[in-house]
PDB file of C-alpha atoms in Angstrom:
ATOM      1  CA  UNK L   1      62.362  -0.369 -16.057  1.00  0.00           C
ATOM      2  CA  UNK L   2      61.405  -0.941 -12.937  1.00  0.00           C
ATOM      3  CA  UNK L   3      58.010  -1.334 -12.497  1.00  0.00           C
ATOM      4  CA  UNK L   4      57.193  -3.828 -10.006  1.00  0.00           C
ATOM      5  CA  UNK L   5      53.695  -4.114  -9.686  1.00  0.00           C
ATOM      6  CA  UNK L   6      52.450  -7.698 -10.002  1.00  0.00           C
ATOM      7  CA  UNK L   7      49.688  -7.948 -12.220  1.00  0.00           C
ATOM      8  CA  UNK L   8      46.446  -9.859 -12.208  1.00  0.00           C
ATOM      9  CA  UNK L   9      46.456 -12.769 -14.778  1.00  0.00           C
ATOM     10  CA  UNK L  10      43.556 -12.317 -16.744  1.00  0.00           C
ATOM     11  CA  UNK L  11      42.952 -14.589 -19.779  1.00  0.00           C
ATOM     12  CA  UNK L  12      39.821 -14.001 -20.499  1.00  0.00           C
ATOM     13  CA  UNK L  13      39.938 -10.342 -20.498  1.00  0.00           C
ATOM     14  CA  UNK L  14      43.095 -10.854 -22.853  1.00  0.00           C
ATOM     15  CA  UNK L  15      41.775 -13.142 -25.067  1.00  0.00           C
ATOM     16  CA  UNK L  16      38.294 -10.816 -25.633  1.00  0.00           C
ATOM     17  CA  UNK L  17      41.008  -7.855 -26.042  1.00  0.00           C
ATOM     18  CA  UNK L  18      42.740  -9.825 -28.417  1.00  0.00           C
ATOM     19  CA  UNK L  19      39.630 -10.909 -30.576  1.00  0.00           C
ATOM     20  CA  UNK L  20      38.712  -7.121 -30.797  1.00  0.00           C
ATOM     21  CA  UNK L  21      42.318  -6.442 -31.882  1.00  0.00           C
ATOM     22  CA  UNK L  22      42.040  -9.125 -34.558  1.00  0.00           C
ATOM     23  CA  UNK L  23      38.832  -8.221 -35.391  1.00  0.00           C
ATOM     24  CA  UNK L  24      39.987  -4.934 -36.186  1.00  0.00           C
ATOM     25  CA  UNK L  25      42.628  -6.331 -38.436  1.00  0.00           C
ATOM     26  CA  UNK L  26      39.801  -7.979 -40.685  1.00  0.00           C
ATOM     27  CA  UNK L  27      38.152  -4.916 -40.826  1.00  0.00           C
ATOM     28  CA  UNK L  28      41.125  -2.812 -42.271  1.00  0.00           C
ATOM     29  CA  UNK L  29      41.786  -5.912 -44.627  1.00  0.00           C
ATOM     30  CA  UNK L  30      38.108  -6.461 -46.097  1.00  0.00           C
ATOM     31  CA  UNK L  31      37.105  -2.553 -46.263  1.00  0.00           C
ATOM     32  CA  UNK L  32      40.759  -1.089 -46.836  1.00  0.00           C
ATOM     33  CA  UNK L  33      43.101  -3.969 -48.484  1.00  0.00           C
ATOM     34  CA  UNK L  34      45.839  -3.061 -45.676  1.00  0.00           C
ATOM     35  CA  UNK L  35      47.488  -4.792 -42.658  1.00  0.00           C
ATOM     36  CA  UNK L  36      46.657  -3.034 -39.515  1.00  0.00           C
ATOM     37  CA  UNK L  37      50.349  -2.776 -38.647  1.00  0.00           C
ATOM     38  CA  UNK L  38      50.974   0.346 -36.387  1.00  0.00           C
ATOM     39  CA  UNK L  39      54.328   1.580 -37.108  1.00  0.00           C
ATOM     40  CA  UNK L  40      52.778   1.925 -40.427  1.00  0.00           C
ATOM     41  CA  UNK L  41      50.282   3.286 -40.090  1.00  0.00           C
ATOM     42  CA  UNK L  42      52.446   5.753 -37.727  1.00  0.00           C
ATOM     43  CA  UNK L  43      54.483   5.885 -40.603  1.00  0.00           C
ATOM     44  CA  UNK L  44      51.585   7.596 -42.629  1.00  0.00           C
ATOM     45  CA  UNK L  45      51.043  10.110 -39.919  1.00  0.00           C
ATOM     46  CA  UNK L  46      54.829  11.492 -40.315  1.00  0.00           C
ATOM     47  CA  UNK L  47      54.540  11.271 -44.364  1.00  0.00           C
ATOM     48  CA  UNK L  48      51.685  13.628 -43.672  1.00  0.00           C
ATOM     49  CA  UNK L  49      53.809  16.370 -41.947  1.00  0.00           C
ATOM     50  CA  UNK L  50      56.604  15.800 -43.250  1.00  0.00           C
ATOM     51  CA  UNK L  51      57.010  14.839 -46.975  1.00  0.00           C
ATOM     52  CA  UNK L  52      59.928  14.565 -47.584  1.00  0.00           C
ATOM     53  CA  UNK L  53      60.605  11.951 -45.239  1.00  0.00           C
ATOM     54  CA  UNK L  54      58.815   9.152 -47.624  1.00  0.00           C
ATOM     55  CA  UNK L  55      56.442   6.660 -46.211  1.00  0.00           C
ATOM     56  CA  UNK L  56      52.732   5.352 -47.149  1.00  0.00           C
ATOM     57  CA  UNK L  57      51.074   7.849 -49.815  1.00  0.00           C
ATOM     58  CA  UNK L  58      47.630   6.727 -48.645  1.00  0.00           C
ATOM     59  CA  UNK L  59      47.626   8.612 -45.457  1.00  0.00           C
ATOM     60  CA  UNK L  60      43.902   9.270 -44.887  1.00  0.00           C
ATOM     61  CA  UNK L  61      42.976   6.375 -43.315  1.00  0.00           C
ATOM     62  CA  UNK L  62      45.996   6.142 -41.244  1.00  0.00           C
ATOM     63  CA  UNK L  63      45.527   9.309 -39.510  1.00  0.00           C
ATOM     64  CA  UNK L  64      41.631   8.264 -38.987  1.00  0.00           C
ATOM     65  CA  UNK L  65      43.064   5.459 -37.363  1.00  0.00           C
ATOM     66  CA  UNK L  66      45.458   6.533 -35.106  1.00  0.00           C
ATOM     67  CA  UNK L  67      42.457   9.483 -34.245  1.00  0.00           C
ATOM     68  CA  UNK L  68      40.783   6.277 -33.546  1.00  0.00           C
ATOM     69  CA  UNK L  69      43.409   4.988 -31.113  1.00  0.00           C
ATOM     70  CA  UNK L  70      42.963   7.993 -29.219  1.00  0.00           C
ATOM     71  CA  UNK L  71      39.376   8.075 -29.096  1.00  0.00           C
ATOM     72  CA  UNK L  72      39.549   4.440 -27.595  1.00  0.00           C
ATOM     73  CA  UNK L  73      40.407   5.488 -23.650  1.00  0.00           C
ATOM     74  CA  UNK L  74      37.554   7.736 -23.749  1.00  0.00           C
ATOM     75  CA  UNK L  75      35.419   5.422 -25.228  1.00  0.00           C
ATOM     76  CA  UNK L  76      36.008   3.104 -22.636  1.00  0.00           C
ATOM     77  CA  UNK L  77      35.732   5.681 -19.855  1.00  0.00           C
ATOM     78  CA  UNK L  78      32.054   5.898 -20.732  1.00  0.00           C
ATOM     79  CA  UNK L  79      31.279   2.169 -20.603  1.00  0.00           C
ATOM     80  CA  UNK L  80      33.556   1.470 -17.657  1.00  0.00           C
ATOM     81  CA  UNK L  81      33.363   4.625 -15.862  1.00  0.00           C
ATOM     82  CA  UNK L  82      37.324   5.567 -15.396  1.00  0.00           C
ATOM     83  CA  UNK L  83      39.841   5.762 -17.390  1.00  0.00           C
ATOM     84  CA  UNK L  84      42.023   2.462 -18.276  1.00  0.00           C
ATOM     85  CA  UNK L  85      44.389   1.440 -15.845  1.00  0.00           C
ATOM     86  CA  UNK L  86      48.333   1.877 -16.484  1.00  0.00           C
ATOM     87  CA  UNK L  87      51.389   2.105 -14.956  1.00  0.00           C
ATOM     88  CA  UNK L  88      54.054   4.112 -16.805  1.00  0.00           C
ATOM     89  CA  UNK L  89      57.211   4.468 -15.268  1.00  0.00           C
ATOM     90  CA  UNK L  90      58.772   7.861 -14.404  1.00  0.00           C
ATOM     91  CA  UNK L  91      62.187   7.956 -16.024  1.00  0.00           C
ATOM     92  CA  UNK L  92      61.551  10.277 -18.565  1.00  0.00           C
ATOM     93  CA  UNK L  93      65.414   9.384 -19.944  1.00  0.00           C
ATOM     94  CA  UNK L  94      64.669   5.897 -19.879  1.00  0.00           C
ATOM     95  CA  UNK L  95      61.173   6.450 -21.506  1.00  0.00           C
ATOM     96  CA  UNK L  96      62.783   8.450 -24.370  1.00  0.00           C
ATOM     97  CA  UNK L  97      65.415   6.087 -24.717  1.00  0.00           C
ATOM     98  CA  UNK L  98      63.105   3.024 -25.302  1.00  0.00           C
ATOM     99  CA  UNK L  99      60.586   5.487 -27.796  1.00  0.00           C
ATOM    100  CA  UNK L 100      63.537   5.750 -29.995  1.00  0.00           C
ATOM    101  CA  UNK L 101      64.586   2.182 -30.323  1.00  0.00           C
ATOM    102  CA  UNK L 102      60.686   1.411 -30.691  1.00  0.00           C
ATOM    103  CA  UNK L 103      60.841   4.254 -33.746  1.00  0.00           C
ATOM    104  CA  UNK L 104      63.933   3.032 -34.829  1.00  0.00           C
ATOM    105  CA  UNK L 105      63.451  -1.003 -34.371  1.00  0.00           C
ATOM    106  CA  UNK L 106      60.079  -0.958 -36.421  1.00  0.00           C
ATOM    107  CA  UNK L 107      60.728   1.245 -39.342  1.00  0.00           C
ATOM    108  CA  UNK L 108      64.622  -1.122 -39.921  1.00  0.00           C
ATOM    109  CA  UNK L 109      62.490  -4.193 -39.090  1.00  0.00           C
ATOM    110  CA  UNK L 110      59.339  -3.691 -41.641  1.00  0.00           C
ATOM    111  CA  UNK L 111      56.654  -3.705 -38.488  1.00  0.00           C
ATOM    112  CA  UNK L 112      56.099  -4.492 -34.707  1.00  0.00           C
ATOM    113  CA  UNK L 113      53.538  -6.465 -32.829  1.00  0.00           C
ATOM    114  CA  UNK L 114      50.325  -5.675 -34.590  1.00  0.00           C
ATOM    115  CA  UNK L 115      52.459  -5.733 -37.914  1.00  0.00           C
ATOM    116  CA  UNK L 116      53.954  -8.996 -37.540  1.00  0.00           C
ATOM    117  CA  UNK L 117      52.650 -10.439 -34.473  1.00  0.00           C
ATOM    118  CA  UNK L 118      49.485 -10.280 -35.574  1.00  0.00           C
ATOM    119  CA  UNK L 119      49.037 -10.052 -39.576  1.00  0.00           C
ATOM    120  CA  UNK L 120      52.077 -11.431 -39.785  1.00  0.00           C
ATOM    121  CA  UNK L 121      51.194 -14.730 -38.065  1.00  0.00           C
ATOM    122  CA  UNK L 122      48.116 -15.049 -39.324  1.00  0.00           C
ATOM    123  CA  UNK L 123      49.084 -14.991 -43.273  1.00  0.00           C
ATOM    124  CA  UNK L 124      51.233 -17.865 -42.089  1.00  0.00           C
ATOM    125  CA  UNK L 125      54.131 -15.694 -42.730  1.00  0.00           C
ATOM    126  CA  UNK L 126      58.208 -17.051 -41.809  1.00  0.00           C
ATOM    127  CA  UNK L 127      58.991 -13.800 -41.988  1.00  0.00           C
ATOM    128  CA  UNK L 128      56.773 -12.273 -39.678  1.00  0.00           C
ATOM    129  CA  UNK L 129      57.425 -15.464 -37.220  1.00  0.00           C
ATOM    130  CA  UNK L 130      61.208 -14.521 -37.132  1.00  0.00           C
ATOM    131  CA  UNK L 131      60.821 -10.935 -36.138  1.00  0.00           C
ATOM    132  CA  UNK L 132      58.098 -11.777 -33.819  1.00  0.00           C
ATOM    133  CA  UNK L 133      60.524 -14.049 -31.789  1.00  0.00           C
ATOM    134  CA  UNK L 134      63.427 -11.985 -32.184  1.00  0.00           C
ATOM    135  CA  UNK L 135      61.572  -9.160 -30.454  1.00  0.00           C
ATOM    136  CA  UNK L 136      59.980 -11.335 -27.856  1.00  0.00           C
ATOM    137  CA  UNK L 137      63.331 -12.512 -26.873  1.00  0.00           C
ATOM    138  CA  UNK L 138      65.004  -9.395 -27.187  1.00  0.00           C
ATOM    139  CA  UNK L 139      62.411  -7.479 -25.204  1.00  0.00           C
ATOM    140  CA  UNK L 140      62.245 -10.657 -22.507  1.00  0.00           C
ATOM    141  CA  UNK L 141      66.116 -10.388 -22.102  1.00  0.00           C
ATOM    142  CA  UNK L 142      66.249  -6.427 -21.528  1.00  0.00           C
ATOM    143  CA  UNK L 143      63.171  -6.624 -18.762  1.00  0.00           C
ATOM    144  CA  UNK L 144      65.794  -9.978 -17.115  1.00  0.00           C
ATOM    145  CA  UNK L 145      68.537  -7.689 -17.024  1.00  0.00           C
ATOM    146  CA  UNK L 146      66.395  -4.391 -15.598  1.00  0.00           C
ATOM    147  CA  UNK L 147      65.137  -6.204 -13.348  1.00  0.00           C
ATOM    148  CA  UNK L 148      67.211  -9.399 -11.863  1.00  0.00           C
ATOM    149  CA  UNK L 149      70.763  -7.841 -13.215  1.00  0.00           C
ATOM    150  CA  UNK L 150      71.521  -4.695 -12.808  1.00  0.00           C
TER     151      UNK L 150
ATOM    152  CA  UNK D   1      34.239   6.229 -46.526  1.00  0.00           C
ATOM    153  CA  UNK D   2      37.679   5.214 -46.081  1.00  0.00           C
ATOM    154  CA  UNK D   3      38.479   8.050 -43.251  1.00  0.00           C
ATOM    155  CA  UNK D   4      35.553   6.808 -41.225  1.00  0.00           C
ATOM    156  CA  UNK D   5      36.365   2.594 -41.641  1.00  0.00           C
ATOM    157  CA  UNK D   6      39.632   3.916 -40.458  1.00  0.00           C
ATOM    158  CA  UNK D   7      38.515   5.590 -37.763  1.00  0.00           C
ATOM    159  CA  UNK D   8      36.204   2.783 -36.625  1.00  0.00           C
ATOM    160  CA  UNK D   9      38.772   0.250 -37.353  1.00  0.00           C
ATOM    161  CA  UNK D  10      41.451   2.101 -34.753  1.00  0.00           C
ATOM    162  CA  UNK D  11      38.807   2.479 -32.141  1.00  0.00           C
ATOM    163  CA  UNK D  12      37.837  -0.975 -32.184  1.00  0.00           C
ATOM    164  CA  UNK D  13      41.817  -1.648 -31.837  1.00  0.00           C
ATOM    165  CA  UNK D  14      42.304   0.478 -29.509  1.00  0.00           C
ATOM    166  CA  UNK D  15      39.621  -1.075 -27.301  1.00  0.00           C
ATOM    167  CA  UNK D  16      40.971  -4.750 -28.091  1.00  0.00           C
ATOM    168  CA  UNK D  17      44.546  -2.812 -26.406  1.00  0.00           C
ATOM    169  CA  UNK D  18      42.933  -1.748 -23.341  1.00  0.00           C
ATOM    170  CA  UNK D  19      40.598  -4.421 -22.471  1.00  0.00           C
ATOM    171  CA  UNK D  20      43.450  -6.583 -22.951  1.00  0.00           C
ATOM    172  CA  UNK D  21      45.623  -5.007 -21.003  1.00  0.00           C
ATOM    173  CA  UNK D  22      48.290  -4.770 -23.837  1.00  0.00           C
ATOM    174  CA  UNK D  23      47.998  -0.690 -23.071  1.00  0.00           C
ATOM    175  CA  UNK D  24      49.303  -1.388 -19.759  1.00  0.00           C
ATOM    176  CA  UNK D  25      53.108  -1.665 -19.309  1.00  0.00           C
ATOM    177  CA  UNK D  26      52.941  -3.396 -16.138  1.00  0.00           C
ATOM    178  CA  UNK D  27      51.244  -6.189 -17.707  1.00  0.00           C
ATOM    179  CA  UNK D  28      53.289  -6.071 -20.589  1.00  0.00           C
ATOM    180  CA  UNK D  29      56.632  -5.842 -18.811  1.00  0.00           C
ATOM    181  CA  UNK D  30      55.075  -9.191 -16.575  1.00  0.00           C
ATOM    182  CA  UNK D  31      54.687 -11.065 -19.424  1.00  0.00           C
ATOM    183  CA  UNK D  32      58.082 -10.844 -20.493  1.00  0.00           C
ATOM    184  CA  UNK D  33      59.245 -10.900 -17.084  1.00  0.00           C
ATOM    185  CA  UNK D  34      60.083 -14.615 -16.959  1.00  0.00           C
ATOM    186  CA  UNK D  35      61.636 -15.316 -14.059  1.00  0.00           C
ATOM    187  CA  UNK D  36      59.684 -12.522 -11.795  1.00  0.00           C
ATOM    188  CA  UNK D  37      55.986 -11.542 -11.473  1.00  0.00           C
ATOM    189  CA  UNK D  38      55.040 -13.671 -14.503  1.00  0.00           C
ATOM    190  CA  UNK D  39      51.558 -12.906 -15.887  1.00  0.00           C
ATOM    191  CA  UNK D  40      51.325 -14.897 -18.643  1.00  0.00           C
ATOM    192  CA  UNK D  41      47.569 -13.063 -20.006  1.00  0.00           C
ATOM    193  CA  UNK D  42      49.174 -11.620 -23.249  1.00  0.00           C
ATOM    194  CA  UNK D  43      49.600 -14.939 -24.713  1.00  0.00           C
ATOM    195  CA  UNK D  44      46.417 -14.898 -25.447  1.00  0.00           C
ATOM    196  CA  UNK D  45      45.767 -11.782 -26.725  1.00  0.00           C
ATOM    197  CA  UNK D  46      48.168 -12.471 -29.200  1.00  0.00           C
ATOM    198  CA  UNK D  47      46.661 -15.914 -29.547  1.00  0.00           C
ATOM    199  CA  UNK D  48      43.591 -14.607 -30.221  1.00  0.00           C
ATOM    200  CA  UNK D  49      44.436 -12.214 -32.195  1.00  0.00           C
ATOM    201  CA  UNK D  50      46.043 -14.007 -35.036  1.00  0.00           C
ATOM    202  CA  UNK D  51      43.739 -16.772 -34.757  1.00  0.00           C
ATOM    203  CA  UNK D  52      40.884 -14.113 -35.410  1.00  0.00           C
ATOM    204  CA  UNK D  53      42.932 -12.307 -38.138  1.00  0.00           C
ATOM    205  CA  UNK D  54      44.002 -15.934 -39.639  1.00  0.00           C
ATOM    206  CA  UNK D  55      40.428 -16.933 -40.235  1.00  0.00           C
ATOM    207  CA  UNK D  56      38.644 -13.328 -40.743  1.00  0.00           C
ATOM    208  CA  UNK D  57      41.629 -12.748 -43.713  1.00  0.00           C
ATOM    209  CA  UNK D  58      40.281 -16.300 -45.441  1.00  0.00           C
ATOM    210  CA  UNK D  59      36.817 -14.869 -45.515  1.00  0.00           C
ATOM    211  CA  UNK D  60      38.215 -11.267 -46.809  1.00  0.00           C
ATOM    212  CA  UNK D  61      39.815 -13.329 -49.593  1.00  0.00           C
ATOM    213  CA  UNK D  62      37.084 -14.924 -50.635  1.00  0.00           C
ATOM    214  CA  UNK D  63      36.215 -11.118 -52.424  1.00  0.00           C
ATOM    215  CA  UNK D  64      37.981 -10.051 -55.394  1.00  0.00           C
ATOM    216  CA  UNK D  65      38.734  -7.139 -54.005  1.00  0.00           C
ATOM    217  CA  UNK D  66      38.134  -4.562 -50.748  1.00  0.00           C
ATOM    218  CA  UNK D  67      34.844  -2.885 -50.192  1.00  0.00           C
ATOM    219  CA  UNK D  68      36.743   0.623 -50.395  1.00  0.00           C
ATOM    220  CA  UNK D  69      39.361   0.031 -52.398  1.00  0.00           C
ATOM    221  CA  UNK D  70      40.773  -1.869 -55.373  1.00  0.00           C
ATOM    222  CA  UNK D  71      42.953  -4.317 -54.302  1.00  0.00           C
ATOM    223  CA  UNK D  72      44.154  -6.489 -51.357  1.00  0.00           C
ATOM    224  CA  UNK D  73      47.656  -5.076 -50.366  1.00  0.00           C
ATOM    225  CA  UNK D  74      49.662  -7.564 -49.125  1.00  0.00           C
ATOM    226  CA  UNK D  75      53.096  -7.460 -48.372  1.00  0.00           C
ATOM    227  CA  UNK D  76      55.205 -10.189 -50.654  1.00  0.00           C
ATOM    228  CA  UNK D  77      58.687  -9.688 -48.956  1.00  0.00           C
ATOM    229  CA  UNK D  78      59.643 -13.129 -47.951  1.00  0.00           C
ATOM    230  CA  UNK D  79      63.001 -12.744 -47.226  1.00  0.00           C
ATOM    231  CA  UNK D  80      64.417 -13.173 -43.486  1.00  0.00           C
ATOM    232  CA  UNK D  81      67.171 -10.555 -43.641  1.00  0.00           C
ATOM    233  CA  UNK D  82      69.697  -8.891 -41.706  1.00  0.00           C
ATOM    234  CA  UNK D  83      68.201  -5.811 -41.635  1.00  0.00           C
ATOM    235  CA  UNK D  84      64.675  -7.897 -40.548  1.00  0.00           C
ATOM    236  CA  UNK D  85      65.985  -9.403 -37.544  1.00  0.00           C
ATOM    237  CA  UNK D  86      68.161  -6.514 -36.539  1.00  0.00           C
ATOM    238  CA  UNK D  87      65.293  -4.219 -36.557  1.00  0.00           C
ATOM    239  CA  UNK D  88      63.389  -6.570 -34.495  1.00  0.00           C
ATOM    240  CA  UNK D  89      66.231  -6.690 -32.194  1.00  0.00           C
ATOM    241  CA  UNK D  90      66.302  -3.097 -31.767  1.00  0.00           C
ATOM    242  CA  UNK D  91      62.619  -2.559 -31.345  1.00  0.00           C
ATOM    243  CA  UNK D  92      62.575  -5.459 -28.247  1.00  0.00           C
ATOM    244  CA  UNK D  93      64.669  -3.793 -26.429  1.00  0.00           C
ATOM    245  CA  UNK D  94      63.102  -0.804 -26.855  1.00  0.00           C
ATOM    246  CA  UNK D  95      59.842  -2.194 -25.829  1.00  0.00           C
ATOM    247  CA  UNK D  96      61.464  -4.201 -23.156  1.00  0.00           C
ATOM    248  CA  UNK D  97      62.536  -0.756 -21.724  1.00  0.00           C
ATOM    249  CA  UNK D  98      59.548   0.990 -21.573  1.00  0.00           C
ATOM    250  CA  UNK D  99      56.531  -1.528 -22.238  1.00  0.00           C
ATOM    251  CA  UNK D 100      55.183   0.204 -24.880  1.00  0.00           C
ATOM    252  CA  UNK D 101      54.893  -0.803 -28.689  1.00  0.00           C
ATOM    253  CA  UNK D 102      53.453   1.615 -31.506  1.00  0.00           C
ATOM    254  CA  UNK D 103      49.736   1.042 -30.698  1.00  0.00           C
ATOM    255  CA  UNK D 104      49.842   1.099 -27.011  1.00  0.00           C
ATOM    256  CA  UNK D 105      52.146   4.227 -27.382  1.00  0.00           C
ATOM    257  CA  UNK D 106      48.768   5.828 -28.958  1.00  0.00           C
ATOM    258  CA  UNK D 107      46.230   4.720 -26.567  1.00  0.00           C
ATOM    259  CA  UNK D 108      48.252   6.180 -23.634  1.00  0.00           C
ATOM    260  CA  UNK D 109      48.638   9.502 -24.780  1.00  0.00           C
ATOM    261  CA  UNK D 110      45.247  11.114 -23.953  1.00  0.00           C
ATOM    262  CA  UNK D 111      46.100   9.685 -20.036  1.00  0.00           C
ATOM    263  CA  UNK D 112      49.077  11.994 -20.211  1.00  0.00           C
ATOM    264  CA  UNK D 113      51.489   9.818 -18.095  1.00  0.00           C
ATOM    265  CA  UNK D 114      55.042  12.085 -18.711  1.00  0.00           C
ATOM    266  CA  UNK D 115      56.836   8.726 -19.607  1.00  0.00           C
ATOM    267  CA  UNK D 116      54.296   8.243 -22.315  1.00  0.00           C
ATOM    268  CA  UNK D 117      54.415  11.678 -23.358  1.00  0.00           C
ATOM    269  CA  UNK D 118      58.136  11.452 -24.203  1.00  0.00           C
ATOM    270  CA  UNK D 119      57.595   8.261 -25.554  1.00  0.00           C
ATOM    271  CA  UNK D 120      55.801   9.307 -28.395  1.00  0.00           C
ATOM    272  CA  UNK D 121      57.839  12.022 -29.661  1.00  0.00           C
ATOM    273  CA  UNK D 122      61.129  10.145 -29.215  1.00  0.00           C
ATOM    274  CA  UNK D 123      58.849   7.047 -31.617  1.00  0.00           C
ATOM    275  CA  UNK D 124      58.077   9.321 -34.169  1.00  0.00           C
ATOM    276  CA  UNK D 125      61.676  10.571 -34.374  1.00  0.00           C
ATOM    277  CA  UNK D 126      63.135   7.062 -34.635  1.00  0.00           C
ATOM    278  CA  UNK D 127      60.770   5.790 -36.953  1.00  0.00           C
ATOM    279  CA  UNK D 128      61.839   8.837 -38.888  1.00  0.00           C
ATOM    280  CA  UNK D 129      65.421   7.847 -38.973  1.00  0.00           C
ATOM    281  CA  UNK D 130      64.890   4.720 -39.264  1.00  0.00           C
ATOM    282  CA  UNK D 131      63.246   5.537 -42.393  1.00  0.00           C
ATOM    283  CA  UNK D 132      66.858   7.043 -43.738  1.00  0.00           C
ATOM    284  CA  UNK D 133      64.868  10.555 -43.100  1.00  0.00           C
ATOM    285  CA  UNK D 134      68.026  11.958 -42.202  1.00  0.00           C
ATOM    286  CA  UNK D 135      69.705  10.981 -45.118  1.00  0.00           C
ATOM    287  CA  UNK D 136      68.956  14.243 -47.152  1.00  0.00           C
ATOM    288  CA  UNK D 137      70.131  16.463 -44.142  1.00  0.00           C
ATOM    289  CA  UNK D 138      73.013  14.803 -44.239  1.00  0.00           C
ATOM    290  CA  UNK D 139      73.815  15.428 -47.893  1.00  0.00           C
ATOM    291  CA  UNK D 140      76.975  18.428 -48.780  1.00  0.00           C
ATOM    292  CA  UNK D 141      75.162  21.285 -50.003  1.00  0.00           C
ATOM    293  CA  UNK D 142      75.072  21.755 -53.757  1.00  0.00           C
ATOM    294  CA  UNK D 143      75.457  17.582 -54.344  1.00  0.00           C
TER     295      UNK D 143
END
């Protein structure tokens, strides 16, 4: 939705986050045997409170990581000294809107950026490369129309 | 032992999302803003990501099995379905909306922006449904 705000191209600051992102990826395949795919591991979180809804069995670690996901702004705050910089837009319709298709896109499609962008790619999966360019271009033709259409 | 690589392993991720700038929408609605304000940085953080996963999952490999745990779980799917590309469909435009995917969803939470606040309820709720978690509510009684 409309938000604006050029940003400052940064690709070294990217490609460090990256590294740290796949890093983490290696580290949940070589101590847990899993792919660090977050709607999964989201998916764990719900199993937990809510059983009957199916979903991962192994939920421990997923809800240690996602505790971990939230520990990371803080975490950051005490090296950089402020909290990370975001811009979220305001249109709390709009917001819930896009949460749903997010929910609903990842658990029909088997994963989402981490999931397939990531892991995906790097087991050299087709699979993986098809979602990962459907979503791209589905995701690059809704900001086009939000922002140069309607 | 598995709670606390966990742990670990999301803070680590979490930091790789913010010093990105993957947890910002801004930058992630640039990069898929084409023909706008362009910021092309999250080509490499998915470059580099996969590249770093691609060569650190060789070396995991090389071990019969995980440190804490018994196998490597790896998903053998290798079909390129309907239901595959429609989901992805669905869960572009969703993050074309709003900016956010699963992870950065997390991060932003404890920053409290309202828009990421709904967010994460409305994810959870979708990725129940999309699960076919309404499927038993929507059984007749006594079936």
């Amino acid at each position: 939705m409309e938000l604006d705000t050029a940003t400052a191209y940064t690709p070294w600051a990217s490609l460090f986050g990256g590294i740290l992102i796949g890093l983490s990826s290696v580290m949940v395949m070589v101590l847990l045997g899993k792919i660090a795919g977050i709607s999964g591991i989201t998916k764990g979180l719900i199993a937990a409170v809510v059983p009957q809804a199916g979903g991962p069995k192994d939920q421990g670690w997923r809800i240690a990581f996602i505790c971990g996901l939230l520990g990371a702004p803080l975490v950051y705050a005490v090296f950089a000294g402020q909290l990370p910089q975001q811009t979220v837009s305001d249109n709390l319709l709009g917001m819930m809107v896009a949460g749903l298709l997010v929910g609903l896109g990842t658990a029909i499609g088997s994963g989402c950026t981490s999931g397939h962008g990531v892991s995906g790619l790097a087991r050299l999966s087709k699979r993986s490369l098809a979602a990962v360019l459907t979503f791209v271009a589905a995701a690059a033709l809704a900001v086009f129309v939000l922002r140069h259409v309607i | 032992m598995r709670l606390v690589a966990g742990f670990i392993s999301g803070l680590v991720f979490g930091l790789g999302l913010i010093i990105s700038g993957m947890s910002n929408p801004a930058k992630v609605l640039n990069f898929l803003d084409v023909f706008g304000t362009w910021d092309p940085s999250l080509a490499f953080v998915m470059g580099g990501a996969s590249l770093t996963a691609f060569l650190g999952y060789r070396w995991a490999w090389k071990r019969p099995a995980p440190i804490y745990g018994d196998k490597f779980d790896v998903p053998t799917n290798n079909k390129i379905d309907g239901k595959l590309l429609t989901g992805a469909a669905i869960f572009g435009l969703g993050w074309g909306i709003g900016g956010f995917c699963p992870g950065p969803a997390w991060t932003a939470q404890p920053m409290l922006a309202p828009g990421a606040l709904v967010f994460m309820p409305a994810m959870l709720i979708g990725l129940w449904l999309g699960q076919g978690g309404a499927k038993p509510l929507m059984q007749p009684k006594g079936a």
